[in-house]
Short mmCIF file of C-alpha atoms and ligand atoms in Angstrom, two decimals:
data_model
loop_
_atom_site.label_atom_id
_atom_site.label_comp_id
_atom_site.label_asym_id
_atom_site.label_seq_id
_atom_site.Cartn_x
_atom_site.Cartn_y
_atom_site.Cartn_z
CA MET A 1 139.59 -30.68 -171.27
CA THR A 2 135.86 -30.92 -172.32
CA ASP A 3 134.43 -28.61 -169.86
CA VAL A 4 131.29 -26.47 -170.35
CA PHE A 5 133.06 -23.97 -172.72
CA ALA A 6 134.21 -26.64 -175.08
CA ASP A 7 131.36 -26.10 -177.66
CA LEU A 8 131.80 -22.25 -177.61
CA VAL A 9 133.48 -22.32 -180.84
CA GLY A 10 136.23 -19.63 -181.71
CA GLN A 11 135.39 -17.24 -178.79
CA ASP A 12 138.57 -17.43 -176.79
CA GLU A 13 138.25 -13.98 -175.38
CA ALA A 14 134.58 -14.28 -174.22
CA VAL A 15 135.63 -17.69 -172.58
CA VAL A 16 138.25 -16.02 -170.54
CA THR A 17 136.03 -13.60 -169.21
CA LEU A 18 133.36 -15.94 -168.49
CA ARG A 19 135.78 -18.32 -166.59
CA ARG A 20 137.25 -15.42 -164.54
CA ALA A 21 133.61 -14.49 -163.60
CA ALA A 22 132.74 -18.01 -162.64
CA ALA A 23 135.80 -18.00 -160.39
CA SER A 24 134.75 -14.92 -158.84
CA ALA A 25 131.27 -15.86 -158.23
CA ALA A 26 132.64 -19.06 -156.70
CA ALA A 27 134.65 -17.08 -154.50
CA LEU A 28 131.88 -14.88 -153.34
CA LEU A 29 129.89 -17.96 -152.32
CA ARG A 30 132.82 -19.22 -150.33
CA ALA A 31 132.97 -15.55 -148.63
CA ALA A 32 129.38 -15.99 -148.06
CA ALA A 33 129.39 -19.36 -146.43
CA PRO A 34 129.75 -19.87 -142.37
CA ALA A 35 132.95 -19.25 -141.50
CA ALA A 36 133.28 -22.65 -139.91
CA SER A 37 133.31 -24.27 -143.31
CA ARG A 38 136.17 -21.71 -144.29
CA ALA A 39 138.03 -22.24 -141.04
CA GLY A 40 139.51 -25.53 -141.94
CA ALA A 41 142.71 -26.49 -144.02
CA PRO A 42 142.07 -26.36 -147.76
CA ALA A 43 140.53 -29.56 -149.04
CA ALA A 44 142.51 -32.45 -150.26
CA GLY A 45 143.83 -31.93 -153.58
CA GLY A 46 143.53 -28.24 -152.57
CA ALA A 47 143.57 -26.34 -155.86
CA ASP A 48 141.78 -23.19 -155.43
CA PRO A 49 139.36 -22.82 -158.46
CA ALA A 50 139.22 -18.76 -157.81
CA GLY A 51 143.00 -19.07 -158.60
CA GLY A 52 144.29 -15.65 -157.85
CA TYR A 53 140.96 -13.88 -156.98
CA ASP A 54 141.36 -14.01 -153.34
CA ASP A 55 140.56 -10.39 -152.53
CA LEU A 56 136.91 -11.23 -151.68
CA ASP A 57 135.92 -7.79 -150.49
CA ALA A 58 136.99 -6.23 -153.67
CA LEU A 59 135.08 -8.80 -155.40
CA ALA A 60 132.11 -8.30 -153.49
CA GLU A 61 132.14 -4.72 -154.18
CA GLN A 62 132.45 -5.29 -157.85
CA PHE A 63 129.71 -7.54 -157.85
CA ASP A 64 127.20 -5.14 -155.94
CA GLY A 65 128.17 -2.22 -158.33
CA PRO A 66 126.28 -2.14 -161.75
CA GLY A 67 128.50 -3.13 -164.60
CA THR A 68 128.64 -0.39 -167.21
CA ALA A 69 128.76 -0.38 -170.96
CA ASP A 70 132.46 0.37 -170.91
CA ASP A 71 132.99 -2.87 -168.88
CA ARG A 72 134.55 -4.31 -172.11
CA ALA A 73 134.82 -8.01 -171.63
CA GLY A 74 138.14 -9.04 -170.43
CA ALA A 75 139.35 -5.55 -170.97
CA GLU A 76 140.33 -4.96 -167.33
CA PRO A 77 142.36 -7.30 -164.86
CA GLY A 78 140.24 -8.92 -162.33
CA ALA A 79 137.03 -8.45 -164.33
CA GLY A 80 134.80 -10.43 -161.90
CA MET A 81 131.38 -11.30 -161.38
CA THR A 82 128.16 -9.13 -162.00
CA HIS A 83 124.52 -9.91 -161.91
CA ALA A 84 123.40 -8.91 -165.29
CA TRP A 85 125.05 -9.89 -168.63
CA ILE A 86 124.26 -9.52 -172.41
CA PHE A 87 125.73 -11.82 -175.00
CA THR A 88 125.79 -10.31 -178.26
CA GLY A 89 127.02 -11.52 -181.72
CA PRO A 90 125.70 -12.51 -185.26
CA PRO A 91 123.49 -15.33 -185.72
CA GLY A 92 125.04 -18.83 -185.22
CA SER A 93 127.85 -17.22 -183.27
CA GLY A 94 126.73 -18.99 -179.99
CA ARG A 95 124.95 -16.32 -177.93
CA SER A 96 122.67 -19.02 -176.11
CA VAL A 97 125.51 -21.50 -176.03
CA ALA A 98 127.68 -19.14 -174.13
CA ALA A 99 124.80 -18.07 -171.71
CA ARG A 100 124.16 -21.75 -170.90
CA ALA A 101 127.89 -22.55 -170.50
CA PHE A 102 128.14 -19.60 -168.17
CA ALA A 103 125.15 -20.70 -166.41
CA ALA A 104 126.47 -24.22 -165.96
CA ALA A 105 130.00 -22.68 -164.64
CA LEU A 106 128.05 -20.62 -162.03
CA GLN A 107 126.12 -23.67 -160.88
CA CYS A 108 129.06 -25.99 -161.09
CA VAL A 109 130.10 -27.59 -157.53
CA HIS A 110 133.58 -26.93 -158.39
CA GLY A 111 132.95 -23.19 -159.59
CA THR A 112 134.74 -24.05 -162.87
CA GLY A 113 132.30 -25.39 -165.11
CA CYS A 114 133.83 -28.81 -165.00
CA GLY A 115 131.22 -30.23 -167.37
CA HIS A 116 130.84 -33.50 -165.23
CA CYS A 117 129.35 -32.48 -161.96
CA PRO A 118 125.64 -32.57 -161.24
CA GLY A 119 125.56 -28.69 -161.39
CA CYS A 120 126.85 -28.41 -164.64
CA HIS A 121 124.95 -31.50 -165.91
CA THR A 122 121.61 -30.44 -165.10
CA THR A 123 122.15 -26.91 -166.41
CA LEU A 124 123.20 -28.05 -169.70
CA THR A 125 120.35 -30.64 -170.01
CA GLY A 126 117.92 -27.88 -168.73
CA THR A 127 116.81 -29.49 -165.86
CA HIS A 128 118.66 -27.48 -162.96
CA ALA A 129 115.78 -26.13 -160.58
CA ASP A 130 117.49 -22.76 -160.25
CA VAL A 131 118.15 -22.12 -164.16
CA ARG A 132 115.16 -20.59 -166.05
CA LEU A 133 115.45 -20.45 -169.84
CA VAL A 134 113.08 -18.09 -171.83
CA VAL A 135 112.83 -18.78 -175.70
CA PRO A 136 110.48 -16.69 -177.27
CA GLU A 137 108.85 -18.24 -180.43
CA GLY A 138 106.66 -15.57 -181.69
CA LEU A 139 107.70 -11.98 -182.36
CA SER A 140 107.94 -10.85 -178.52
CA ILE A 141 108.14 -11.74 -174.84
CA GLY A 142 105.09 -10.42 -173.23
CA VAL A 143 104.98 -8.62 -169.80
CA ASN A 144 103.04 -11.40 -168.00
CA GLU A 145 105.58 -13.94 -168.79
CA MET A 146 108.31 -11.70 -167.62
CA ARG A 147 106.53 -10.70 -164.48
CA ALA A 148 106.24 -14.35 -163.41
CA LEU A 149 109.87 -14.98 -164.18
CA VAL A 150 111.09 -12.12 -162.36
CA LEU A 151 109.05 -13.26 -159.43
CA ARG A 152 110.55 -16.69 -159.38
CA ALA A 153 113.92 -15.42 -159.94
CA ALA A 154 113.89 -13.66 -156.65
CA SER A 155 113.33 -16.56 -154.61
CA THR A 156 116.53 -18.24 -152.88
CA PRO A 157 118.43 -20.61 -155.14
CA SER A 158 117.29 -24.33 -153.94
CA GLY A 159 120.79 -25.58 -154.87
CA GLY A 160 122.47 -22.82 -152.54
CA ARG A 161 124.44 -21.21 -155.43
CA TRP A 162 122.60 -18.79 -158.07
CA GLN A 163 119.13 -18.11 -159.39
CA ILE A 164 119.77 -17.75 -163.16
CA VAL A 165 117.41 -16.66 -166.01
CA ILE A 166 118.53 -16.99 -169.60
CA ILE A 167 116.64 -14.76 -171.85
CA GLU A 168 117.36 -15.74 -175.52
CA ASP A 169 116.29 -13.10 -177.94
CA ALA A 170 116.14 -10.37 -175.51
CA ASP A 171 115.57 -8.07 -178.40
CA ARG A 172 112.11 -9.54 -178.66
CA LEU A 173 111.02 -8.21 -175.44
CA THR A 174 107.89 -6.05 -175.54
CA GLU A 175 108.47 -2.55 -174.07
CA ALA A 176 106.38 -3.43 -170.76
CA ALA A 177 108.27 -6.79 -170.52
CA GLY A 178 111.67 -4.79 -170.89
CA ASN A 179 110.48 -2.54 -168.09
CA ALA A 180 109.65 -5.32 -165.79
CA LEU A 181 112.92 -6.93 -166.48
CA LEU A 182 114.78 -3.65 -165.81
CA LYS A 183 112.97 -3.31 -162.41
CA ALA A 184 114.74 -6.62 -161.50
CA ILE A 185 118.01 -5.70 -162.97
CA GLU A 186 117.94 -2.32 -161.09
CA GLU A 187 117.31 -3.85 -157.66
CA PRO A 188 118.58 -7.40 -158.14
CA PRO A 189 117.83 -10.03 -155.49
CA PRO A 190 121.38 -11.13 -153.90
CA ARG A 191 121.75 -14.40 -155.66
CA THR A 192 119.98 -13.59 -158.94
CA VAL A 193 121.88 -13.36 -162.27
CA PHE A 194 120.26 -12.30 -165.55
CA LEU A 195 121.84 -13.66 -168.87
CA LEU A 196 120.46 -11.88 -172.07
CA CYS A 197 121.17 -12.76 -175.53
CA ALA A 198 120.78 -10.16 -178.24
CA PRO A 199 122.29 -9.54 -181.96
CA SER A 200 123.82 -6.33 -180.66
CA THR A 201 123.52 -3.47 -178.01
CA HIS A 202 122.13 -1.25 -180.43
CA PRO A 203 118.95 0.51 -179.02
CA ASP A 204 116.60 -1.25 -181.43
CA ASP A 205 117.88 -4.50 -179.75
CA ILE A 206 118.08 -3.68 -176.20
CA SER A 207 117.01 -0.63 -174.30
CA VAL A 208 119.70 1.81 -173.33
CA THR A 209 118.88 1.52 -169.71
CA ILE A 210 118.87 -2.16 -169.36
CA ARG A 211 122.23 -2.24 -171.44
CA SER A 212 123.61 0.12 -169.01
CA ARG A 213 123.23 -2.02 -166.10
CA CYS A 214 124.72 -4.98 -167.99
CA ARG A 215 128.31 -6.30 -168.76
CA ILE A 216 128.62 -6.92 -172.44
CA VAL A 217 130.03 -10.15 -173.82
CA PRO A 218 130.55 -9.76 -177.60
CA LEU A 219 131.12 -13.00 -179.64
CA ARG A 220 132.53 -12.93 -182.89
CA GLN A 221 131.80 -15.05 -186.27
CA PRO A 222 133.85 -17.99 -185.45
CA PRO A 223 136.61 -18.86 -188.21
CA ALA A 224 135.49 -21.90 -190.32
CA GLY A 225 138.37 -23.99 -188.99
CA ALA A 226 137.09 -23.76 -185.47
CA VAL A 227 133.47 -24.67 -186.53
CA ALA A 228 134.88 -27.80 -188.63
CA GLU A 229 136.66 -29.02 -185.51
CA VAL A 230 133.85 -28.77 -183.29
CA LEU A 231 131.51 -30.60 -185.85
CA VAL A 232 133.99 -33.63 -186.06
CA ARG A 233 134.62 -33.66 -182.27
CA ARG A 234 131.05 -33.02 -180.74
CA ASP A 235 128.94 -34.37 -183.60
CA GLY A 236 131.00 -37.12 -185.15
CA ILE A 237 130.74 -35.82 -188.67
CA ALA A 238 133.61 -36.91 -191.06
CA PRO A 239 136.42 -34.27 -191.51
CA ASP A 240 136.10 -33.66 -195.01
CA VAL A 241 132.28 -33.11 -194.77
CA ALA A 242 132.58 -30.88 -191.73
CA GLU A 243 135.23 -28.74 -193.48
CA TRP A 244 132.96 -28.35 -196.53
CA ALA A 245 129.83 -27.38 -194.25
CA ALA A 246 131.76 -24.92 -192.08
CA ALA A 247 133.26 -22.92 -195.05
CA ALA A 248 129.62 -23.11 -196.66
CA ALA A 249 127.81 -21.88 -193.66
CA GLN A 250 130.07 -18.79 -193.21
CA GLY A 251 130.69 -19.34 -189.44
CA HIS A 252 127.15 -20.21 -188.34
CA VAL A 253 127.76 -23.20 -186.25
CA GLY A 254 124.04 -24.42 -186.28
CA ARG A 255 123.76 -23.98 -190.07
CA ALA A 256 127.20 -25.93 -190.59
CA ARG A 257 125.62 -28.88 -188.67
CA ARG A 258 122.42 -28.73 -190.61
CA LEU A 259 124.15 -28.67 -194.02
CA ALA A 260 126.46 -31.54 -192.84
CA ARG A 261 123.52 -33.71 -191.41
CA ASP A 262 120.31 -32.81 -193.31
CA PRO A 263 119.91 -33.87 -196.95
CA GLU A 264 117.12 -31.50 -197.64
CA ALA A 265 119.10 -28.45 -196.32
CA ARG A 266 121.82 -29.43 -198.81
CA GLN A 267 119.28 -29.67 -201.56
CA ARG A 268 117.83 -26.10 -200.77
CA ARG A 269 121.32 -24.62 -200.88
CA ASP A 270 122.01 -26.44 -204.26
CA ALA A 271 119.00 -24.95 -205.51
CA VAL A 272 120.01 -21.35 -204.33
CA LEU A 273 123.37 -21.82 -206.04
CA ALA A 274 121.91 -22.82 -209.12
CA VAL A 275 120.43 -19.41 -209.57
CA PRO A 276 123.43 -17.65 -211.13
CA ARG A 277 123.57 -19.94 -214.14
CA ARG A 278 119.85 -19.86 -214.57
CA LEU A 279 119.61 -16.26 -215.15
CA THR A 280 119.56 -16.07 -218.79
CA GLY A 281 116.85 -13.24 -219.39
CA VAL A 282 114.09 -11.23 -217.82
CA GLY A 283 111.71 -14.07 -217.74
CA ALA A 284 114.27 -16.31 -216.19
CA ALA A 285 115.15 -13.88 -213.47
CA PHE A 286 111.43 -13.40 -212.50
CA ASP A 287 111.19 -17.06 -212.54
CA ALA A 288 114.17 -17.34 -210.15
CA ALA A 289 112.68 -14.66 -207.84
CA SER A 290 109.45 -16.66 -207.63
CA ALA A 291 111.37 -19.91 -207.09
CA LEU A 292 113.40 -18.50 -204.31
CA ILE A 293 110.60 -16.84 -202.42
CA GLU A 294 108.45 -20.13 -202.70
CA ALA A 295 111.25 -22.29 -201.39
CA ALA A 296 111.53 -19.93 -198.40
CA GLU A 297 107.91 -20.26 -197.66
CA ALA A 298 107.88 -23.87 -198.02
CA GLU A 299 110.83 -24.28 -195.77
CA ALA A 300 109.09 -22.15 -192.99
CA ALA A 301 105.99 -23.89 -193.44
CA ALA A 302 107.53 -26.96 -192.72
CA SER A 303 109.61 -25.67 -189.71
CA VAL A 304 106.68 -24.28 -187.69
CA ALA A 305 103.93 -26.84 -188.88
CA GLU A 306 104.61 -29.24 -186.06
CA VAL A 307 104.72 -26.80 -183.27
CA ASP A 308 101.80 -24.84 -184.56
CA GLU A 309 99.70 -28.21 -184.57
CA ALA A 310 100.87 -29.00 -181.01
CA GLU A 311 100.00 -25.91 -179.49
CA ARG A 312 96.53 -25.79 -181.07
CA ALA A 313 95.97 -29.22 -179.45
CA ALA A 314 97.39 -28.23 -176.17
CA LEU A 315 95.22 -25.17 -176.13
CA GLN A 316 92.00 -27.16 -177.12
CA THR A 317 92.75 -29.50 -174.31
CA ALA A 318 93.03 -26.68 -171.88
CA LEU A 319 90.01 -25.29 -173.11
CA GLY A 320 88.13 -28.37 -172.49
CA ALA A 321 87.41 -29.37 -176.27
CA GLY A 322 86.38 -32.98 -176.68
CA GLY A 323 84.96 -32.67 -172.89
CA THR A 324 81.67 -33.04 -171.74
CA GLY A 325 79.27 -31.51 -169.29
CA ARG A 326 78.46 -27.71 -168.50
CA GLY A 327 82.17 -26.53 -167.49
CA ALA A 328 83.38 -27.64 -171.13
CA ALA A 329 80.62 -25.80 -172.94
CA GLY A 330 81.23 -22.67 -170.98
CA ALA A 331 85.00 -22.93 -171.80
CA MET A 332 84.29 -23.18 -175.48
CA ARG A 333 82.29 -20.00 -175.55
CA GLY A 334 85.25 -18.11 -174.01
CA SER A 335 87.93 -19.89 -176.08
CA ALA A 336 87.32 -17.83 -179.55
CA GLY A 337 89.60 -15.10 -178.32
CA GLN A 338 92.22 -17.28 -177.07
CA LEU A 339 92.23 -19.45 -180.15
CA LYS A 340 92.50 -16.20 -182.05
CA ASP A 341 95.28 -14.82 -179.97
CA LEU A 342 97.05 -18.23 -180.75
CA GLU A 343 96.52 -17.76 -184.41
CA LYS A 344 98.07 -14.32 -184.31
CA ARG A 345 100.92 -15.54 -182.53
CA GLN A 346 101.50 -18.35 -185.07
CA LYS A 347 101.29 -16.24 -187.99
CA SER A 348 104.01 -13.88 -186.71
CA ARG A 349 106.03 -16.75 -186.14
CA ALA A 350 105.49 -17.96 -189.58
CA THR A 351 106.42 -14.62 -191.06
CA ARG A 352 109.66 -14.80 -189.00
CA ALA A 353 110.57 -18.15 -190.11
CA GLN A 354 110.11 -16.82 -193.93
CA ARG A 355 112.24 -13.93 -193.36
CA ASP A 356 114.91 -16.43 -191.76
CA ALA A 357 114.59 -18.73 -194.43
CA LEU A 358 115.01 -16.23 -197.18
CA ASP A 359 117.92 -14.56 -195.54
CA ARG A 360 119.72 -17.77 -195.19
CA ALA A 361 119.47 -18.20 -199.10
CA LEU A 362 120.55 -14.51 -199.83
CA VAL A 363 123.62 -15.29 -197.60
CA ASP A 364 124.50 -18.26 -199.64
CA LEU A 365 124.16 -16.27 -202.75
CA ALA A 366 126.18 -13.34 -201.58
CA GLY A 367 128.92 -16.24 -200.63
CA PHE A 368 128.78 -17.28 -204.33
CA TYR A 369 129.47 -13.61 -205.83
CA ARG A 370 131.95 -12.92 -203.00
CA ASP A 371 133.82 -15.88 -204.26
CA ALA A 372 133.56 -14.80 -207.91
CA LEU A 373 134.94 -11.41 -206.80
CA THR A 374 137.83 -12.81 -204.76
CA MET A 375 138.84 -15.05 -207.95
CA ALA A 376 138.52 -11.74 -210.03
CA LEU A 377 140.94 -10.27 -207.72
CA ARG A 378 143.10 -13.31 -207.31
CA ALA A 379 142.88 -12.81 -203.57
CA PRO A 380 144.64 -15.69 -201.67
CA VAL A 381 141.42 -16.64 -199.72
CA ALA A 382 139.55 -19.88 -199.61
CA PRO A 383 136.35 -19.86 -201.37
CA VAL A 384 132.99 -19.89 -199.25
CA HIS A 385 131.28 -22.46 -201.71
CA THR A 386 133.98 -25.19 -202.77
CA ASP A 387 131.41 -27.05 -204.70
CA THR A 388 130.42 -24.06 -207.01
CA ALA A 389 133.99 -22.44 -207.15
CA ALA A 390 134.45 -23.49 -210.78
CA LEU A 391 131.07 -21.65 -211.74
CA ALA A 392 132.43 -18.68 -209.65
CA GLY A 393 135.55 -18.76 -211.44
CA ALA A 394 133.74 -18.69 -214.86
CA GLY A 395 131.75 -15.70 -213.57
CA ALA A 396 134.77 -14.18 -212.51
CA GLN A 397 136.22 -14.25 -216.00
CA LYS A 398 132.91 -13.18 -217.46
CA TRP A 399 132.16 -10.26 -215.10
CA ALA A 400 135.54 -9.22 -213.99
CA ALA A 401 135.84 -7.61 -210.32
CA GLU A 402 133.70 -4.75 -211.03
CA GLY A 403 130.60 -6.97 -212.29
CA ALA A 404 131.26 -9.46 -209.53
CA LEU A 405 131.17 -6.54 -207.00
CA ARG A 406 128.14 -5.09 -208.46
CA ARG A 407 126.12 -8.55 -208.25
CA LEU A 408 127.48 -9.22 -204.50
CA GLU A 409 126.16 -5.56 -203.66
CA ALA A 410 122.73 -6.39 -205.20
CA VAL A 411 122.35 -9.39 -202.85
CA LEU A 412 123.35 -7.28 -199.96
CA GLU A 413 120.94 -4.53 -201.14
CA CYS A 414 118.02 -6.93 -201.12
CA ARG A 415 118.87 -8.08 -197.66
CA ALA A 416 118.91 -4.49 -196.55
CA ALA A 417 115.58 -3.73 -198.18
CA ILE A 418 113.85 -6.75 -196.76
CA GLU A 419 115.15 -5.87 -193.40
CA ALA A 420 113.62 -2.31 -193.98
CA ASN A 421 110.32 -3.95 -194.77
CA VAL A 422 110.19 -3.99 -198.14
CA LYS A 423 107.98 -6.71 -199.67
CA PRO A 424 110.35 -9.74 -200.18
CA ARG A 425 108.80 -10.38 -203.49
CA ILE A 426 109.67 -6.86 -204.84
CA ALA A 427 113.15 -6.74 -203.27
CA VAL A 428 114.08 -10.36 -204.59
CA GLU A 429 112.87 -9.57 -208.16
CA ALA A 430 114.70 -6.30 -208.16
CA MET A 431 117.86 -8.23 -207.24
CA MET A 432 117.70 -10.88 -209.70
CA LEU A 433 117.23 -8.22 -212.52
CA ALA A 434 120.50 -6.74 -211.17
CA LEU A 435 122.22 -10.09 -211.00
CA TRP A 436 121.13 -10.88 -214.58
CA LYS A 437 122.14 -7.33 -216.11
CA GLY A 438 125.03 -6.79 -213.76
ZN1 ZN B 1 130.83 -28.76 -162.73
#
C-alpha cells in the first residue's frame, strides 16, 4: 500500500504514467538480460510486474525514440519508458518528490517501486550509487558541475539497472550548463535517465530544445483534503491541525507541514493576516509595508545563515586557513577570488530566499481577500484561512464583492510586479495603499 508513490499527493494521473513507465523499464531490463535467465519458468509467485507490457520490441523502440512535447503524460495507451523527463507544476506540488519516487521505482528490484527493497530504500534515502541529485542553492547550476555530472552519468550502472540524474530546479541551469545537458540528452548513454524538475515548460524555465527531447509529467496543485491526509498518515499530525494547515497552505505540501509543526511559521502567518485590520490610514499602510518587507528579510536571513556559515568554514578549511607552513600561506594569497565568488553566490541565494518569503506572505494575504470575495458572493466554497474567516466576513460586508475583488487584484499585481523586478518595497507600498483605499 505505501509504495514509493504514496507521498505524491493528489497526482493520480502522473502516478499512473510513472508506474507504467517503471513497468516498461523493468521489461526492457528483462529483455536485455542474458537469455538463460529468461528461459526458465516464471519465478514462484510469478506476478509479472510489467503487467500487460510484454511487447518488448515495441517498448524498446519507444525507449530509443525521443519523447515529444506532445507526449502528454498518460494520454496514449502503453506510454512507456523514455530517457528524459520533465516534472512541472506549481511550487509545493511535489516535482522533486515525483522525480525521486520515479527514480526509486526504476531502481526497485521488483520494478514496481515497492518501497521496501534495497533499490527503493537507498534511492529514497539518497544513498543509491546510481542516482545523482543536483539541488542548486544559488541562482544557477554552472557548466562545470553539469559536465562532471554528465560524465559520471554515462558510466555503467553499478546496480545493473539505470544511471539516474535528478536535477531539481532545472530552470536555474546556466545557458552553458543547459547545452552540456542537452548534448547528453541528445545522445543518451543506453542506461542513463534524466529527470528534470521545473515550474513549467515555458522557454524561460527550460530551453525549447531540451523540452523537445523530454516527456512532460505535469503535476497539479493538490487538493487540501489530499494534503491533510498525507500530513496525518506520514507526519503523524493531528487531523484537525492537518486540515487547518492544508487549507491555509493552499495546496503547498511543504508549507502545510511547516505550518502544522513550526510555531514561528504560524506566528509569521498570523502577522501577515493581521495586516488587513491594521490598515487604518496612509501612515499605517506604509508601516504595514515596512513590517512585511522586514519580516521577509528576517525570515530569509534566518534560513540561509546556517548554510552560509558552514560554506565559509568549509572553503576556509579547503584553502588551508588555520594551517601552517608555506603551502597554507600560498593558498591564502590565491583565495581572495574564491571567497568573493562564494560571497556572490550567497548573496544571490539570500535575495532569492527573501523573494520566496515575501511571496509566501503575499499568497497568504491573497487568500484572505479571496475569502472575503467568496463570502461577498455567498459562494459555497470553504475559506482558505478558517481562523480569520470572521474578519474576512466583516470585510465582505464592508467592501462588497467589488471592493474585495479590487483588493485581491492589488495583491496579485504586487506579486506580478516583484516577479517583473520592481523593487519589493515600492510594489508592497503601492499594494498597501490600494488595500487601504480599496
Ligand atoms: Zn522496491
